PDB file of C-alpha atoms in Angstrom:
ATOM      1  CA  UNK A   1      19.482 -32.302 -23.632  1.00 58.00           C
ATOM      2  CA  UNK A   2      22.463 -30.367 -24.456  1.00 69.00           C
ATOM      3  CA  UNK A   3      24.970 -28.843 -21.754  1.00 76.00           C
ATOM      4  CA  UNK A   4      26.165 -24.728 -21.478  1.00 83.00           C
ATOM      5  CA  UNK A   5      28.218 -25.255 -24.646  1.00 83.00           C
ATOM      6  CA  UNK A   6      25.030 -25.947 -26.385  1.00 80.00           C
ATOM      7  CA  UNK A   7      22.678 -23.784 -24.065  1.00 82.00           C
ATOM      8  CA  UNK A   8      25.046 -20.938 -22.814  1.00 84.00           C
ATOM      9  CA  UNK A   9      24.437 -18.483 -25.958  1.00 86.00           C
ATOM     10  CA  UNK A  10      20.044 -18.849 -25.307  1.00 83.00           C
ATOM     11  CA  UNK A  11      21.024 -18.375 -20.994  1.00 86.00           C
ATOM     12  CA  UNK A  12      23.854 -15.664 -21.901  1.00 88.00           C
ATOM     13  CA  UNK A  13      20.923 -13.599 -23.734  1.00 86.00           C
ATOM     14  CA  UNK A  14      18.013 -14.135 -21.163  1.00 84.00           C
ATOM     15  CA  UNK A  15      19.681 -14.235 -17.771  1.00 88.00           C
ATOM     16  CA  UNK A  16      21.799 -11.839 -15.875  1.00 91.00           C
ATOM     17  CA  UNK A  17      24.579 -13.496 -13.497  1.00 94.00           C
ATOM     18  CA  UNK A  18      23.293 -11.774 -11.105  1.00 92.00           C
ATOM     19  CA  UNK A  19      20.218 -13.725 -11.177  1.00 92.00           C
ATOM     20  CA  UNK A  20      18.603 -15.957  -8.472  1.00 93.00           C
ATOM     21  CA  UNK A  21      18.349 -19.190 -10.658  1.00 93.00           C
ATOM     22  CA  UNK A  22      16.387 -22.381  -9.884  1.00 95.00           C
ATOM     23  CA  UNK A  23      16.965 -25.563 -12.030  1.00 95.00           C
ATOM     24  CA  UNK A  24      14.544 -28.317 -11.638  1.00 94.00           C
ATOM     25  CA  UNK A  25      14.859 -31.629 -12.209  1.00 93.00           C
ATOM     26  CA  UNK A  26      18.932 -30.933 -12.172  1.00 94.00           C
ATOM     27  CA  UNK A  27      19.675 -34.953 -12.268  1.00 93.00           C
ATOM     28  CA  UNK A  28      23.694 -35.547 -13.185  1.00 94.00           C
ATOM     29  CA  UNK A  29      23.854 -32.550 -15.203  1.00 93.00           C
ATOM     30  CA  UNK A  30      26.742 -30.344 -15.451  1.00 95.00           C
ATOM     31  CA  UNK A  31      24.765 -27.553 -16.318  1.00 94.00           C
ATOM     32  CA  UNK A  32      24.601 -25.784 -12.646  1.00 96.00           C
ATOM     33  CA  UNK A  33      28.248 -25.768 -12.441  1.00 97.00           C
ATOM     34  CA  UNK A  34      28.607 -24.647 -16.342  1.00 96.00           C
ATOM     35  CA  UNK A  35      26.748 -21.837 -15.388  1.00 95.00           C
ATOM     36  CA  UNK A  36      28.578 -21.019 -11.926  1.00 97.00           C
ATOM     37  CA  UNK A  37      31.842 -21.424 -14.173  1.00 97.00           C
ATOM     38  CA  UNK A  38      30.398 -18.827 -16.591  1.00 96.00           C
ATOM     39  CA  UNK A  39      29.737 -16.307 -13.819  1.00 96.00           C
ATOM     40  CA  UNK A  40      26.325 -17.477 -12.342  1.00 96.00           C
ATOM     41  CA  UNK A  41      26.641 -17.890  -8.831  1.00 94.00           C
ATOM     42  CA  UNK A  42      23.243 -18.143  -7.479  1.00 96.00           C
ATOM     43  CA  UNK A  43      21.897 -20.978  -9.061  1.00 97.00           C
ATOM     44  CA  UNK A  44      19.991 -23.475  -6.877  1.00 98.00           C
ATOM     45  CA  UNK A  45      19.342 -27.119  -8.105  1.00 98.00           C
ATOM     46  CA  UNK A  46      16.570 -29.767  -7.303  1.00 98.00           C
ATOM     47  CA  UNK A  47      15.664 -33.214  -7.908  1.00 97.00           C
ATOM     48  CA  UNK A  48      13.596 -35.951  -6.297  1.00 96.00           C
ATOM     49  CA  UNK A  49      16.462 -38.680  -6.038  1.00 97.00           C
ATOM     50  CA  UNK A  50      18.396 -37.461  -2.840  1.00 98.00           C
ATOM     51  CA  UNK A  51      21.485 -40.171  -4.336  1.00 98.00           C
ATOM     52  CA  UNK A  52      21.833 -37.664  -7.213  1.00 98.00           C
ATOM     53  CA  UNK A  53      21.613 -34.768  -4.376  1.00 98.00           C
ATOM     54  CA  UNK A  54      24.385 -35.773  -2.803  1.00 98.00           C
ATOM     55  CA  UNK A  55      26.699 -36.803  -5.845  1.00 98.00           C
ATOM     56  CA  UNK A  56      25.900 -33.255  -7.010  1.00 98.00           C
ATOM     57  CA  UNK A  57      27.012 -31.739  -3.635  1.00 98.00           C
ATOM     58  CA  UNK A  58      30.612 -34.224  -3.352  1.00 98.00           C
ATOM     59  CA  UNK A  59      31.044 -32.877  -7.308  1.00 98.00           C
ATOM     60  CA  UNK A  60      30.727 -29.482  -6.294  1.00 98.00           C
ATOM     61  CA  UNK A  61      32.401 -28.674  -3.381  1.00 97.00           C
ATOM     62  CA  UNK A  62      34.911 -26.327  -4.823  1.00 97.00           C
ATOM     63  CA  UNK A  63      31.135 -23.947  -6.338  1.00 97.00           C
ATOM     64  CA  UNK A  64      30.359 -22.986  -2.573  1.00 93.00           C
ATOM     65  CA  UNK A  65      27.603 -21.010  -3.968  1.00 94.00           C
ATOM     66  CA  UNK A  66      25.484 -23.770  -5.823  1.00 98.00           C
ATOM     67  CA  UNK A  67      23.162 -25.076  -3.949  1.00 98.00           C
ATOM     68  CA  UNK A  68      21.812 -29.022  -4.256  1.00 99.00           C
ATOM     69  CA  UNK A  69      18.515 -29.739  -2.751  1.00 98.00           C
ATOM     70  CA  UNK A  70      16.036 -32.879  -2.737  1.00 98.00           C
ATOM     71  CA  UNK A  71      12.849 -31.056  -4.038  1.00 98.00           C
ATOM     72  CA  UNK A  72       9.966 -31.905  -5.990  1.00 97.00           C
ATOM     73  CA  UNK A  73       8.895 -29.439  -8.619  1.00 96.00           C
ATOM     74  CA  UNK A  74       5.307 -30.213  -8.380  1.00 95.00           C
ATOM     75  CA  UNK A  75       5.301 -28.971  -4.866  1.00 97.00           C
ATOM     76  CA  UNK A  76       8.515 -26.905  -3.869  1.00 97.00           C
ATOM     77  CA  UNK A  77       9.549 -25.966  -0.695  1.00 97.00           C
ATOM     78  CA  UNK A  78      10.813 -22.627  -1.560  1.00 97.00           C
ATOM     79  CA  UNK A  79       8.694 -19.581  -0.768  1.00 96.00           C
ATOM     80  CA  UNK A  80       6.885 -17.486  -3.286  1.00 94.00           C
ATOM     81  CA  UNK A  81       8.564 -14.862  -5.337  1.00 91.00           C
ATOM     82  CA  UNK A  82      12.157 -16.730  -4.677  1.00 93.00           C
ATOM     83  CA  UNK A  83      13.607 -17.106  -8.164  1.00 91.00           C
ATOM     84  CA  UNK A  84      14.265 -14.401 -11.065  1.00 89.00           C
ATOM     85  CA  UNK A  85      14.417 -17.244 -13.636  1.00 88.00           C
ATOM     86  CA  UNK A  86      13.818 -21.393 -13.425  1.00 89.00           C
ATOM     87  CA  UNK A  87      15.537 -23.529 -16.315  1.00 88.00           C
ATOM     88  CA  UNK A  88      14.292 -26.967 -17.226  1.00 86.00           C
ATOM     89  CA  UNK A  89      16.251 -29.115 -19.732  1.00 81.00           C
ATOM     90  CA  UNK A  90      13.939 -31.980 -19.437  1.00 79.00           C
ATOM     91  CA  UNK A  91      11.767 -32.180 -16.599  1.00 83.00           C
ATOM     92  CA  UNK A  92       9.042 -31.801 -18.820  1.00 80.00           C
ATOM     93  CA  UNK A  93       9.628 -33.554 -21.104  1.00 78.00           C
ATOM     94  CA  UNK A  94       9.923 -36.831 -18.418  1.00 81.00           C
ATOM     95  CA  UNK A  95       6.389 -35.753 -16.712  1.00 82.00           C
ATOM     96  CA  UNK A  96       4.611 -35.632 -20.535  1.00 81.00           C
ATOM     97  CA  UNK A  97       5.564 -38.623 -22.537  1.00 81.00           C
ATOM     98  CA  UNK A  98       2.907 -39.087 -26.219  1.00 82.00           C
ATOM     99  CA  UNK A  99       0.197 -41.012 -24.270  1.00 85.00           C
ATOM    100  CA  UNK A 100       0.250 -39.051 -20.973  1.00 86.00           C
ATOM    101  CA  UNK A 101      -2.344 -39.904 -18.482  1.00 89.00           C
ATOM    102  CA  UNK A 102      -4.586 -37.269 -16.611  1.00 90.00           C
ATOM    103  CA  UNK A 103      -2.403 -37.935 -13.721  1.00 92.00           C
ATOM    104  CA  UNK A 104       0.788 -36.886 -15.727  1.00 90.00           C
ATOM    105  CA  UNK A 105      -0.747 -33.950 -17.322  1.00 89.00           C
ATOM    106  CA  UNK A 106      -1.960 -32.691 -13.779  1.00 90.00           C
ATOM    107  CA  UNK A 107       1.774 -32.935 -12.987  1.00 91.00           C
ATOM    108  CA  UNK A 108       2.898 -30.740 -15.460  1.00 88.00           C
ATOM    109  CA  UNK A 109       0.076 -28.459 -14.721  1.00 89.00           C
ATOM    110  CA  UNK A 110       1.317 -28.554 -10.755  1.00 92.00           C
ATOM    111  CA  UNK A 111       4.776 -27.883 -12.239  1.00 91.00           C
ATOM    112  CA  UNK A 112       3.598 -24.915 -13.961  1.00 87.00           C
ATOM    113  CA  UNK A 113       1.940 -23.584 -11.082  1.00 89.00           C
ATOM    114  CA  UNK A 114       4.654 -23.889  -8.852  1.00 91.00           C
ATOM    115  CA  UNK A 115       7.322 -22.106 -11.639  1.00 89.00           C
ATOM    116  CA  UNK A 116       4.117 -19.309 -11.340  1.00 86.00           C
ATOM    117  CA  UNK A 117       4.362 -19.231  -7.674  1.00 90.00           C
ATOM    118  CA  UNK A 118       8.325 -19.339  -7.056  1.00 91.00           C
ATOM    119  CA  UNK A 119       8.889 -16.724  -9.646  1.00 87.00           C
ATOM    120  CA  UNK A 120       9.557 -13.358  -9.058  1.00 85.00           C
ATOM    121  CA  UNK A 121       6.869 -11.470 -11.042  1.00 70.00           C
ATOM    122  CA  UNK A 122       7.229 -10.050 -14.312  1.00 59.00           C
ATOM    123  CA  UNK A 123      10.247 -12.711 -14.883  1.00 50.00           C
ATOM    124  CA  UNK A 124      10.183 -16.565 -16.539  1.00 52.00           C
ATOM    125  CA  UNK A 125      11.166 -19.814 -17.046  1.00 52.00           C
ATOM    126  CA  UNK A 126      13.444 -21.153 -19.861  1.00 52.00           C
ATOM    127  CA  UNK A 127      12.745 -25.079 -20.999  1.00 50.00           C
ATOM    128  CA  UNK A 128      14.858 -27.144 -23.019  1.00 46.00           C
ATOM    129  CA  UNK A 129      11.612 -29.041 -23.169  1.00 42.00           C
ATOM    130  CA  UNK A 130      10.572 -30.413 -26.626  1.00 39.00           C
ATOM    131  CA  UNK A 131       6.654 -31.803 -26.385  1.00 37.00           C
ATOM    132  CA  UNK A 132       5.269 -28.251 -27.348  1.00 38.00           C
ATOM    133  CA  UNK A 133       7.194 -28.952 -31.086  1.00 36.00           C
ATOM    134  CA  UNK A 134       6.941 -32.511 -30.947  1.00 36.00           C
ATOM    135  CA  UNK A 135       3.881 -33.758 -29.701  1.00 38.00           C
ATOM    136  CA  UNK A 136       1.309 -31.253 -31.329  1.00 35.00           C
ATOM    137  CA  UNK A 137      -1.415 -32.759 -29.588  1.00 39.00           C
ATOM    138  CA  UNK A 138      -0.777 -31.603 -26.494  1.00 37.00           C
ATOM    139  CA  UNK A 139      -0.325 -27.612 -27.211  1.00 38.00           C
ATOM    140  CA  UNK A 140      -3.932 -27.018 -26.733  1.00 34.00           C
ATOM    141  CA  UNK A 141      -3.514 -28.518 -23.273  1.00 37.00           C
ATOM    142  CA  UNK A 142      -0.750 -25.936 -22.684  1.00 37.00           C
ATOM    143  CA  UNK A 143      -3.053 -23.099 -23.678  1.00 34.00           C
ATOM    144  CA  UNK A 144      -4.598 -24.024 -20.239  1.00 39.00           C
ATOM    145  CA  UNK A 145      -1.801 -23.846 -17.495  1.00 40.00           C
ATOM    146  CA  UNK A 146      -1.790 -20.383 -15.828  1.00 44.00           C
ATOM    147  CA  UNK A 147       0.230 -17.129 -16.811  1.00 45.00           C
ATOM    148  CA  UNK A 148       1.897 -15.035 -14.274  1.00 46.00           C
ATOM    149  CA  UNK A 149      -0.622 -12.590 -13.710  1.00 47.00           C
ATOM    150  CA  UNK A 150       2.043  -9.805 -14.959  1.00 43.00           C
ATOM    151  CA  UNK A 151       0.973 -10.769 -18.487  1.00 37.00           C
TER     152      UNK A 151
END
């Protein structure tokens, strides 16, 4: 799903480092601590597996600013309005395989509601996601999750 030397030029042109960042579904990515390296500082990470949590934390001691955090991104525990961007590099794509079920699609919708809510308004999210090019069938299902009311 491609790390900051594949990512950093689309980040570079949509985020500030002074950003509040939140990257879901995180996993064993390096990406978090790409960023921090590349002068992002206040990038907080979630993932539902707390063993990937805490490898992430031990990994990153020396980034005392990045911030590891068992969270799921169908119903965060953050407040509203937290984050001036969220980055996904394949979240989505794990929640929407070709022959999702109504129970995965109203996961991604509950994602997309929660990016909505934890969003400061007028900003947005970036996805490395691929199923809007790849799986065709589904963009008329994206048509229908929610827009920050700013738009």
């Amino acid at each position: 799903y491609g790390d900051y030397e594949v990512l950093g030029v689309v980040l570079e042109k949509y985020l500030r480092p002074s950003d509040s960042i939140l990257q879901i579904g995180c996993g064993n990515s390096q990406l978090a601590a790409q960023m921090y390296d590349n002068g992002f500082r206040s990038i907080h990470s979630i993932d539902t597996d707390s063993v990937v949590i805490e490898e992430q934390r031990a990994r990153n001691k020396q980034r005392p600013e990045l911030v590891f955090l068992k969270d799921d991104a169908t119903a965060m525990s953050f407040g509203d309005d937290s984050f001036s961007a969220v980055v996904d590099k394949g979240t989505l794509d794990a929640l929407l395989p070709p022959n999702a079920t109504p129970q995965q699609l109203d996961s991604v919708r509950k994602v997309f509601l929660e990016v909505e809510r934890v969003l400061k308004v007028g900003l947005g999210m970036l996805s490395g996601t691929g199923f809007c090019y790849e799986f065709t069938k589904w963009e008329t299902a994206l048509l229908d999750f929610p827009c920050p009311s700013s738009y």
